[in-house]
Coordinates of C-alpha atoms in Angstrom, one line a residue:
X1 CA 0.0 0.0 0.0
X2 CA 1.2 3.5 -0.6
X3 CA 2.7 5.3 2.3
X4 CA 0.3 7.9 3.8
X5 CA 1.5 11.2 5.2
X6 CA 1.6 9.9 8.8
X7 CA 4.0 7.2 7.7
X8 CA 6.1 9.5 5.6
X9 CA 9.7 8.2 5.8
X10 CA 11.2 11.5 6.8
X11 CA 8.6 11.7 9.7
X12 CA 8.9 8.1 10.8
X13 CA 12.7 7.7 10.5
X14 CA 14.2 11.2 10.0
X15 CA 17.7 10.3 11.1
X16 CA 17.9 7.1 9.0
X17 CA 16.5 8.8 5.9
X18 CA 19.0 11.7 6.2
X19 CA 21.8 9.2 6.8
X20 CA 20.8 7.3 3.6
X21 CA 20.6 10.5 1.6
X22 CA 24.0 11.6 2.8
X23 CA 25.4 8.2 1.8
X24 CA 23.9 8.8 -1.7
X25 CA 25.5 12.2 -1.9
X26 CA 28.9 10.6 -1.0
X27 CA 28.5 8.2 -3.9
X28 CA 27.5 11.0 -6.3
X29 CA 30.5 13.1 -5.1
X30 CA 32.8 10.1 -5.8
X31 CA 31.4 9.6 -9.3
X32 CA 31.9 13.3 -10.3
X33 CA 35.3 13.7 -8.5
X34 CA 36.6 10.6 -10.4
X35 CA 36.6 12.4 -13.7
X36 CA 38.5 15.4 -12.4
X37 CA 41.2 13.6 -10.3
X38 CA 42.0 11.4 -13.3
X39 CA 42.2 14.3 -15.7
X40 CA 45.0 16.0 -13.8
X41 CA 47.1 12.8 -13.8
X42 CA 46.7 11.5 -17.3
X43 CA 50.4 12.0 -18.1
X44 CA 51.4 9.8 -15.1
X45 CA 49.1 7.1 -16.2
X46 CA 50.3 7.3 -19.8
X47 CA 53.9 6.9 -18.7
X48 CA 53.2 4.0 -16.3
X49 CA 51.1 2.0 -18.8
X50 CA 53.1 3.0 -21.9
X51 CA 50.0 4.4 -23.7
X52 CA 50.3 6.2 -27.1
X53 CA 49.6 9.9 -26.7
X54 CA 46.8 9.8 -29.3
X55 CA 45.1 7.1 -27.3
X56 CA 45.3 8.8 -23.9
X57 CA 42.1 10.7 -24.0
X58 CA 40.1 7.5 -24.3
X59 CA 40.7 7.0 -20.6
X60 CA 38.3 9.9 -20.0
X61 CA 36.1 9.5 -23.1
X62 CA 35.3 5.8 -22.2
X63 CA 34.0 6.9 -18.8
X64 CA 32.0 9.9 -20.1
X65 CA 30.3 7.9 -22.9
X66 CA 29.3 5.1 -20.5
X67 CA 28.1 7.8 -18.0
X68 CA 25.8 9.6 -20.5
X69 CA 24.2 6.3 -21.6
X70 CA 23.5 5.4 -17.9
X71 CA 22.1 8.7 -16.8
X72 CA 18.8 8.6 -18.8
X73 CA 18.4 4.9 -17.9
X74 CA 18.1 5.8 -14.2
X75 CA 14.3 6.0 -14.3
X76 CA 13.9 2.6 -15.8
X77 CA 16.5 1.0 -13.5
X78 CA 14.8 2.7 -10.5
X79 CA 11.4 1.1 -11.5
X80 CA 13.1 -2.3 -11.7
X81 CA 15.5 -2.3 -8.7
X82 CA 13.9 0.5 -6.5
X83 CA 15.9 3.6 -5.6
X84 CA 17.5 1.8 -2.6
X85 CA 18.9 -1.2 -4.4
X86 CA 19.8 0.7 -7.6
X87 CA 22.1 2.9 -5.5
X88 CA 23.6 0.1 -3.5
X89 CA 24.2 -2.1 -6.6
X90 CA 25.6 0.8 -8.6
X91 CA 27.9 2.0 -5.9
X92 CA 29.2 -1.6 -5.4
X93 CA 29.9 -1.9 -9.1
X94 CA 31.6 1.5 -9.0
X95 CA 33.9 0.3 -6.2
X96 CA 34.7 -2.9 -7.9
X97 CA 35.5 -1.1 -11.2
X98 CA 37.6 1.4 -9.3
X99 CA 39.7 -1.4 -7.8
X100 CA 39.9 -2.9 -11.3
X101 CA 41.2 0.4 -12.7
X102 CA 43.9 0.5 -10.0
X103 CA 45.0 -3.0 -10.7
X104 CA 45.1 -2.5 -14.5
X105 CA 48.4 -3.4 -16.2
X106 CA 47.5 -2.4 -19.8
X107 CA 45.6 0.3 -21.7
X108 CA 42.8 -2.2 -22.7
X109 CA 42.2 -3.3 -19.2
X110 CA 42.0 0.3 -17.9
X111 CA 39.5 1.4 -20.6
X112 CA 37.4 -1.7 -20.0
X113 CA 37.1 -1.0 -16.2
X114 CA 36.5 2.7 -17.0
X115 CA 33.5 1.8 -19.1
X116 CA 32.0 -0.2 -16.2
X117 CA 32.9 2.5 -13.7
X118 CA 31.3 5.3 -15.9
X119 CA 28.1 3.3 -16.3
X120 CA 27.8 2.7 -12.6
X121 CA 28.7 6.3 -11.8
X122 CA 26.2 7.7 -14.2
X123 CA 23.2 6.2 -12.3
X124 CA 24.5 7.6 -9.0
X125 CA 24.1 11.3 -10.0
X126 CA 20.4 11.5 -11.0
X127 CA 19.4 9.1 -8.2
X128 CA 20.4 11.7 -5.7
X129 CA 18.3 14.5 -7.2
X130 CA 15.4 12.0 -7.5
X131 CA 15.8 11.2 -3.8
X132 CA 15.3 14.9 -2.9
X133 CA 11.8 14.9 -4.2
X134 CA 11.0 11.2 -3.3
X135 CA 12.2 11.2 0.2
X136 CA 11.5 14.6 1.6
X137 CA 8.5 16.9 2.0
X138 CA 8.5 20.3 0.5
X139 CA 10.0 22.1 3.5
X140 CA 13.0 19.8 3.5
X141 CA 13.7 19.7 -0.2
X142 CA 15.6 23.0 -0.3
X143 CA 18.2 21.8 2.2
X144 CA 18.5 18.4 0.6
X145 CA 18.9 19.9 -2.9
X146 CA 21.6 22.3 -1.5
X147 CA 23.6 19.5 0.1
X148 CA 23.5 17.5 -3.2
X149 CA 24.2 20.7 -5.2
X150 CA 27.2 21.7 -3.1
X151 CA 28.8 18.3 -3.5
X152 CA 27.9 18.1 -7.2
X153 CA 29.7 21.4 -8.1
X154 CA 32.4 21.1 -5.4
X155 CA 33.8 17.9 -6.8
X156 CA 35.1 19.5 -10.1
X157 CA 36.6 22.4 -8.0
X158 CA 38.6 20.2 -5.6
X159 CA 39.3 17.5 -8.2
X160 CA 42.5 19.0 -9.6
X161 CA 44.1 19.5 -6.2
X162 CA 43.1 16.1 -4.9
X163 CA 44.4 14.4 -8.1
X164 CA 47.6 16.4 -8.1
X165 CA 48.3 15.7 -4.4
X166 CA 47.6 11.9 -4.7
X167 CA 49.8 11.5 -7.8
X168 CA 52.7 13.5 -6.5
X169 CA 52.5 12.1 -2.9
X170 CA 51.7 8.5 -3.7
X171 CA 51.0 7.1 -7.2
X172 CA 48.3 7.2 -9.9
X173 CA 46.7 4.0 -8.5
X174 CA 45.4 6.0 -5.5
X175 CA 43.2 8.0 -7.9
X176 CA 41.0 5.0 -8.0
X177 CA 41.7 3.3 -4.6
X178 CA 40.4 6.3 -2.7
X179 CA 36.9 5.2 -3.9
X180 CA 37.0 1.8 -2.2
X181 CA 36.6 2.4 1.6
X182 CA 34.1 5.4 1.3
X183 CA 32.2 3.5 -1.3
X184 CA 31.8 0.4 0.9
X185 CA 30.7 2.5 3.8
X186 CA 28.2 4.5 1.8
X187 CA 26.7 1.4 0.3
X188 CA 26.3 -0.2 3.7
X189 CA 24.7 2.9 5.2
X190 CA 22.3 3.3 2.2
X191 CA 21.3 -0.3 2.4
X192 CA 20.4 0.1 6.1
X193 CA 18.9 3.5 6.0
X194 CA 17.0 4.1 2.7
X195 CA 13.2 3.2 2.7
X196 CA 12.4 -0.3 1.5
X197 CA 10.2 -0.6 -1.6
X198 CA 8.7 -3.4 -3.6
X199 CA 10.8 -4.4 -6.6
X200 CA 9.0 -5.1 -9.9
X201 CA 9.9 -7.2 -12.9
X202 CA 7.1 -5.7 -14.9
X203 CA 9.3 -3.1 -16.6
X204 CA 11.7 -5.8 -17.8
X205 CA 8.9 -7.6 -19.7
X206 CA 8.3 -4.5 -21.8
X207 CA 12.0 -3.6 -22.1
X208 CA 12.6 -1.5 -25.3
X209 CA 15.8 -3.0 -26.8
X210 CA 15.6 -1.0 -30.0
X211 CA 15.1 2.1 -28.0
X212 CA 18.2 1.4 -25.9
X213 CA 20.3 0.6 -29.0
X214 CA 19.3 3.8 -30.8
X215 CA 19.8 5.9 -27.7
X216 CA 23.2 4.4 -27.0
X217 CA 24.2 4.9 -30.7
X218 CA 23.1 8.5 -30.7
X219 CA 24.9 9.4 -27.4
X220 CA 28.1 7.5 -28.3
X221 CA 28.3 9.1 -31.8
X222 CA 27.6 12.5 -30.4
X223 CA 30.2 12.3 -27.7
X224 CA 32.9 11.0 -30.1
X225 CA 31.9 13.6 -32.7
X226 CA 32.2 16.4 -30.2
X227 CA 35.6 15.1 -29.1
X228 CA 36.9 15.0 -32.7
X229 CA 35.3 18.1 -34.1
X230 CA 37.7 20.8 -32.8
X231 CA 40.8 19.1 -34.4
X232 CA 39.4 17.4 -37.5
X233 CA 36.7 20.1 -38.2
X234 CA 33.0 20.1 -37.5
X235 CA 32.2 19.3 -41.2
X236 CA 35.0 16.8 -41.7
X237 CA 34.1 13.3 -42.9
X238 CA 34.7 11.8 -39.5
X239 CA 32.9 14.3 -37.3
X240 CA 30.1 15.0 -39.9
X241 CA 29.5 11.3 -40.3
X242 CA 29.2 10.8 -36.6
X243 CA 26.8 13.7 -36.2
X244 CA 24.6 12.3 -39.1
X245 CA 24.5 8.9 -37.4
X246 CA 23.8 10.5 -34.1
X247 CA 20.9 12.6 -35.6
X248 CA 19.3 9.6 -37.3
X249 CA 19.6 7.4 -34.2
X250 CA 18.2 10.2 -32.0
X251 CA 15.3 10.8 -34.3
X252 CA 14.4 7.1 -34.3
X253 CA 14.7 7.0 -30.5
X254 CA 12.5 10.0 -30.1
X255 CA 9.9 8.6 -32.5
X256 CA 9.8 5.3 -30.8
X257 CA 9.7 6.7 -27.3
X258 CA 6.7 8.8 -28.1
X259 CA 5.0 6.0 -29.9
X260 CA 5.1 3.0 -27.4
X261 CA 3.2 2.7 -24.2
X262 CA 6.3 2.0 -21.9
X263 CA 9.3 3.8 -23.3
X264 CA 12.8 3.3 -21.9
X265 CA 12.9 7.1 -21.2
X266 CA 9.8 9.1 -20.7
X267 CA 10.4 12.0 -23.1
X268 CA 6.9 13.3 -22.6
X269 CA 8.3 15.1 -19.5
X270 CA 9.4 17.7 -21.9
X271 CA 5.7 18.6 -22.5
X272 CA 5.9 20.2 -19.1
X273 CA 7.0 23.8 -19.8
X274 CA 8.8 24.2 -16.5
X275 CA 10.7 20.9 -17.0
X276 CA 11.7 22.1 -20.5
X277 CA 12.9 25.4 -19.2
X278 CA 14.7 23.9 -16.2
X279 CA 16.5 21.4 -18.5
X280 CA 17.6 24.2 -20.8
X281 CA 19.0 26.0 -17.8
X282 CA 20.7 22.8 -16.7
X283 CA 22.2 22.5 -20.2
X284 CA 23.6 26.1 -20.1
X285 CA 24.9 25.6 -16.5
X286 CA 26.8 22.5 -17.8
X287 CA 28.5 24.7 -20.4
X288 CA 29.5 27.2 -17.8
X289 CA 30.5 24.7 -15.1
X290 CA 32.5 22.3 -17.3
X291 CA 33.8 25.2 -19.4
X292 CA 35.2 27.2 -16.5
X293 CA 36.7 24.1 -14.9
X294 CA 38.3 23.3 -18.3
X295 CA 39.5 26.8 -19.2
X296 CA 41.2 27.6 -15.9
X297 CA 43.7 24.7 -15.8
X298 CA 44.5 25.3 -19.5
X299 CA 45.4 28.9 -18.7
X300 CA 47.3 28.1 -15.5
X301 CA 49.2 25.2 -17.0
X302 CA 50.1 26.4 -20.5
X303 CA 50.3 30.2 -19.9
X304 CA 51.4 30.4 -16.3
X305 CA 53.3 27.1 -16.1
X306 CA 51.7 25.9 -12.8
X307 CA 51.6 22.2 -11.8
X308 CA 48.4 20.4 -10.9
X309 CA 48.6 21.0 -7.2
X310 CA 49.1 24.8 -7.7
X311 CA 46.2 24.8 -10.2
X312 CA 44.0 23.0 -7.6
X313 CA 44.9 25.6 -4.9
X314 CA 43.9 28.5 -7.2
X315 CA 40.6 26.9 -8.2
X316 CA 39.7 26.2 -4.6
X317 CA 38.4 29.8 -4.3
X318 CA 35.2 28.9 -6.2
X319 CA 34.4 26.0 -3.9
X320 CA 35.0 28.1 -0.8
X321 CA 32.7 30.9 -2.0
X322 CA 30.1 28.3 -2.9
X323 CA 30.2 26.7 0.6
X324 CA 29.7 30.1 2.3
X325 CA 26.8 30.9 0.0
X326 CA 24.9 27.6 0.3
X327 CA 23.0 28.5 3.6
X328 CA 21.9 31.8 2.0
X329 CA 20.7 30.0 -1.0
X330 CA 18.7 27.6 1.1
X331 CA 17.1 30.4 3.1
X332 CA 16.1 32.4 0.0
X333 CA 14.9 29.4 -1.9
X334 CA 12.3 28.8 0.8
X335 CA 11.0 32.3 0.6
X336 CA 11.4 33.5 -3.0
X337 CA 10.1 32.5 -6.4
X338 CA 12.6 30.1 -8.1
X339 CA 12.2 32.1 -11.3
X340 CA 13.6 35.2 -9.7
X341 CA 16.4 33.3 -8.0
X342 CA 17.3 31.6 -11.3
X343 CA 17.4 34.9 -13.1
X344 CA 19.6 36.4 -10.4
X345 CA 21.8 33.4 -10.3
X346 CA 22.4 33.2 -14.0
X347 CA 22.9 36.9 -14.3
X348 CA 25.6 36.8 -11.6
X349 CA 27.1 33.7 -13.2
X350 CA 27.4 35.5 -16.5
X351 CA 29.1 38.4 -14.8
X352 CA 31.6 36.0 -13.2
X353 CA 32.3 34.3 -16.5
X354 CA 32.5 37.5 -18.4
X355 CA 35.0 38.9 -15.9
X356 CA 37.5 36.2 -16.9
X357 CA 37.4 37.4 -20.5
X358 CA 39.9 40.2 -19.8
X359 CA 43.0 38.1 -18.8
X360 CA 46.5 38.8 -20.0
X361 CA 49.6 36.7 -20.0
X362 CA 50.6 37.9 -16.5
X363 CA 47.2 37.2 -14.9
X364 CA 47.4 34.8 -12.0
X365 CA 45.7 34.2 -8.6
X366 CA 44.9 37.8 -7.8
X367 CA 43.3 38.5 -11.2
X368 CA 41.3 35.3 -11.0
X369 CA 40.2 35.7 -7.4
X370 CA 37.1 37.9 -7.7
X371 CA 35.7 36.3 -10.9
X372 CA 35.9 33.0 -9.1
X373 CA 34.2 34.4 -6.0
X374 CA 31.3 35.8 -8.2
X375 CA 30.9 32.4 -9.9
X376 CA 31.1 30.5 -6.6
X377 CA 28.4 32.8 -5.1
X378 CA 26.1 32.3 -8.1
X379 CA 26.4 28.5 -8.6
X380 CA 23.9 27.4 -6.0
X381 CA 21.4 29.9 -7.4
X382 CA 21.9 28.4 -10.8
X383 CA 21.4 24.8 -9.5
X384 CA 18.9 24.8 -6.7
X385 CA 16.0 27.0 -8.1
X386 CA 16.2 25.5 -11.7
X387 CA 16.1 22.0 -10.1
X388 CA 12.8 23.0 -8.4
X389 CA 11.5 24.6 -11.6
X390 CA 12.2 21.4 -13.5
X391 CA 11.1 18.7 -11.0
X392 CA 8.9 20.6 -8.5
X393 CA 5.6 20.3 -10.5
X394 CA 6.0 16.7 -11.6
X395 CA 4.2 13.8 -10.0
X396 CA 6.5 11.4 -8.0
X397 CA 6.3 8.6 -10.5
X398 CA 7.8 10.9 -13.2
X399 CA 10.6 12.2 -11.1
X400 CA 13.2 9.4 -11.6
X401 CA 13.0 9.7 -15.4
X402 CA 12.9 13.4 -15.3
X403 CA 15.9 13.6 -13.0
X404 CA 17.9 11.5 -15.4
X405 CA 17.0 13.8 -18.3
X406 CA 17.7 16.9 -16.2
X407 CA 21.2 15.7 -15.3
X408 CA 21.9 14.4 -18.8
X409 CA 21.3 17.9 -20.2
X410 CA 23.9 19.3 -17.9
X411 CA 26.5 16.7 -19.0
X412 CA 25.6 17.2 -22.7
X413 CA 26.0 21.0 -22.1
X414 CA 29.4 20.3 -20.7
X415 CA 30.5 18.1 -23.6
X416 CA 29.2 20.6 -26.2
X417 CA 30.7 23.5 -24.3
X418 CA 34.2 22.0 -24.2
X419 CA 34.0 21.2 -27.9
X420 CA 33.1 24.8 -28.7
X421 CA 35.9 26.0 -26.4
X422 CA 38.4 23.8 -28.2
X423 CA 37.1 25.0 -31.5
X424 CA 37.7 28.6 -30.5
X425 CA 41.2 27.9 -29.3
X426 CA 42.2 25.9 -32.4
X427 CA 40.7 28.2 -35.0
X428 CA 41.3 31.6 -33.4
X429 CA 44.8 31.3 -32.0
X430 CA 46.6 31.6 -35.3
X431 CA 44.5 34.5 -36.5
X432 CA 44.9 36.3 -33.3
X433 CA 48.6 35.7 -33.4
X434 CA 48.8 37.3 -36.8
X435 CA 46.8 40.2 -35.5
X436 CA 49.3 40.7 -32.7
X437 CA 52.3 40.5 -35.1
X438 CA 50.6 43.2 -37.2
X439 CA 50.2 45.4 -34.2
X440 CA 53.8 45.0 -33.1
X441 CA 55.1 45.7 -36.6
X442 CA 53.2 49.0 -36.6
X443 CA 54.7 49.9 -33.2
X444 CA 51.4 49.7 -31.3
X445 CA 52.4 50.2 -27.6
X446 CA 49.2 48.8 -26.2
X447 CA 49.7 45.5 -28.1
X448 CA 53.3 45.4 -26.9
X449 CA 52.2 46.0 -23.3
X450 CA 49.6 43.1 -23.5
X451 CA 52.2 40.8 -25.0
X452 CA 54.9 41.8 -22.5
X453 CA 57.4 43.2 -24.9
X454 CA 59.6 46.1 -23.6
X455 CA 58.2 49.4 -25.0
X456 CA 61.8 50.4 -26.0
X457 CA 61.9 47.5 -28.5
X458 CA 58.6 48.6 -30.1
X459 CA 58.5 52.4 -29.8
X460 CA 58.9 54.0 -33.2
X461 CA 59.1 50.6 -35.0
X462 CA 57.5 50.2 -38.4
X463 CA 57.8 47.1 -40.6
X464 CA 59.0 43.6 -40.2
X465 CA 61.4 42.5 -37.4
X466 CA 64.8 40.9 -38.1
X467 CA 65.5 37.2 -37.4
X468 CA 66.8 37.7 -33.9
X469 CA 63.9 39.9 -32.8
X470 CA 61.4 37.5 -34.4
X471 CA 62.9 34.5 -32.5
X472 CA 62.7 36.6 -29.2
X473 CA 59.2 37.8 -29.8
X474 CA 57.6 34.6 -31.2
X475 CA 57.1 32.7 -27.9
X476 CA 55.6 35.8 -26.3
X477 CA 53.2 36.3 -29.3
X478 CA 52.1 32.7 -29.3
X479 CA 51.3 32.9 -25.5
X480 CA 49.5 36.1 -26.0
X481 CA 47.4 34.7 -28.9
X482 CA 46.5 31.7 -26.7
X483 CA 45.4 34.1 -23.9
X484 CA 43.2 36.1 -26.4
X485 CA 41.6 32.9 -27.7
X486 CA 40.9 31.8 -24.2
X487 CA 39.4 35.2 -23.5
X488 CA 37.1 34.8 -26.5
X489 CA 36.0 31.4 -25.2
X490 CA 35.1 33.0 -21.8
X491 CA 33.2 35.7 -23.6
X492 CA 31.3 33.1 -25.7
X493 CA 30.2 31.2 -22.6
X494 CA 29.1 34.4 -20.9
X495 CA 27.0 35.3 -23.9
X496 CA 25.3 31.9 -23.9
X497 CA 24.5 32.3 -20.2
X498 CA 23.0 35.7 -20.8
X499 CA 20.8 34.3 -23.6
X500 CA 19.5 31.6 -21.2
X501 CA 18.2 34.2 -18.8
X502 CA 15.7 35.3 -21.5
X503 CA 13.7 32.0 -21.3
X504 CA 13.2 32.2 -17.5
X505 CA 10.1 34.5 -17.6
X506 CA 8.2 31.9 -19.6
X507 CA 8.3 29.4 -16.7
X508 CA 5.2 28.9 -14.6
X509 CA 5.1 29.3 -10.8
X510 CA 6.0 26.1 -8.8
X511 CA 3.3 24.6 -6.7
X512 CA 4.0 23.6 -3.2
X513 CA 3.4 19.9 -2.3
X514 CA 4.1 19.5 1.4
X515 CA 3.4 15.8 1.3
X516 CA 4.9 15.1 -2.1
X517 CA 7.0 12.3 -0.7
X518 CA 4.0 10.4 0.7
X519 CA 2.6 9.0 -2.5
X520 CA 5.4 7.0 -4.1
X521 CA 7.0 4.4 -1.9
X522 CA 5.6 1.1 -0.9
X523 CA 6.9 -0.8 2.1
X524 CA 7.8 -4.4 1.8

């Protein structure tokens, strides 16, 4: 029988339910952190396993592809296994795969374990955001969302410093071994604490195999196409072909999902205007979050020459600002319209991103401090209110599917955002470098100051430089061109964020459902 309000899990067993939810958040944090800690230490892994440089990126790509396939399947898997057992099984598989990664002695073994690890990790993320609306009444959801949101965006911030410290202090194996003990503990707590529900084999009987095949094909081709497009060209035979296959597969998947009675993923959730707008905001937030976490290490490593530990220390500012802002976000979210908070959050986020578009080759911690603070302050307002916009009006039985789609949009936004950033860097650097050379040859002192060339060397100059001067100036020009390309990428992300603000007024108000969690679970 459905749980009634007087048997609401948060009322009957509040400490156990909160313990189970915190355990779920730990699992989600591990899954997100894993991508970042590995990214900073890829050179060490490459050297240890003797991996070809052009194959190295597959260590990350394999994980991300498996993750994006798993995320939209979370709703189906929840219906089969229940929320409790889906989390416990997924985290157990994640821990086993992590141990397998650490024990790998070849590139093939590592990639195979990364696929399994990514698939298990992909179900952990949307499960947490589903739990917010399935476990807690309305007056507790803001706090639960904030806890999950803080950990979700803190993981990419602390990832570089954790990865750099583990690799430099111990070995690359510990990038994966750190998941084992916390994972076992979190799985045990969740199995004991989360509400028990009745499992059902009914969804398996109507399993949509063609839908899964078409969805997986579309996501795999899209991810690989986005990875290849910046270097090979968006309209190249490889990238173009992958995008065509992805489009055809996606069209078939959408057609089939809207046609059959029990689709693998309930795309009809997009008929809800608020869910559509919330998902669009999640997509844009993914571009900004993943893009900023990608751009800062590129600048700090290739322009400033910092190591991974120094990069992590610099990027920690965002996480600290975010933690200080979280209680304020919780308090305001309870009292204000999520549409207003979303607009304020994305406006502030755009300002923080745009402020990073004015860096020069000498910019470092001081210049990056305030833009990071502004972004850190805004992040919770870009995550918590849009989550309520997207999921707050949906019935409990739609939340697991919707949460998977909502989180998938953020990941796809990140993948597309990074591809766009790489395209800007690859295509604009050479043109910007030539523009800088033209300015120096004309004796432009402002260009010389940006590049870092002594004014005495440029003042009064007109025409080409001799061979010695050219060899001296060339490294400075190349660095300056890279900085300007990165600045253009920051500006592009800021503009996309501003455009997203324009759709917020079309969202409807969010209804309050104090006992929303009382209609979905069934006790054993």
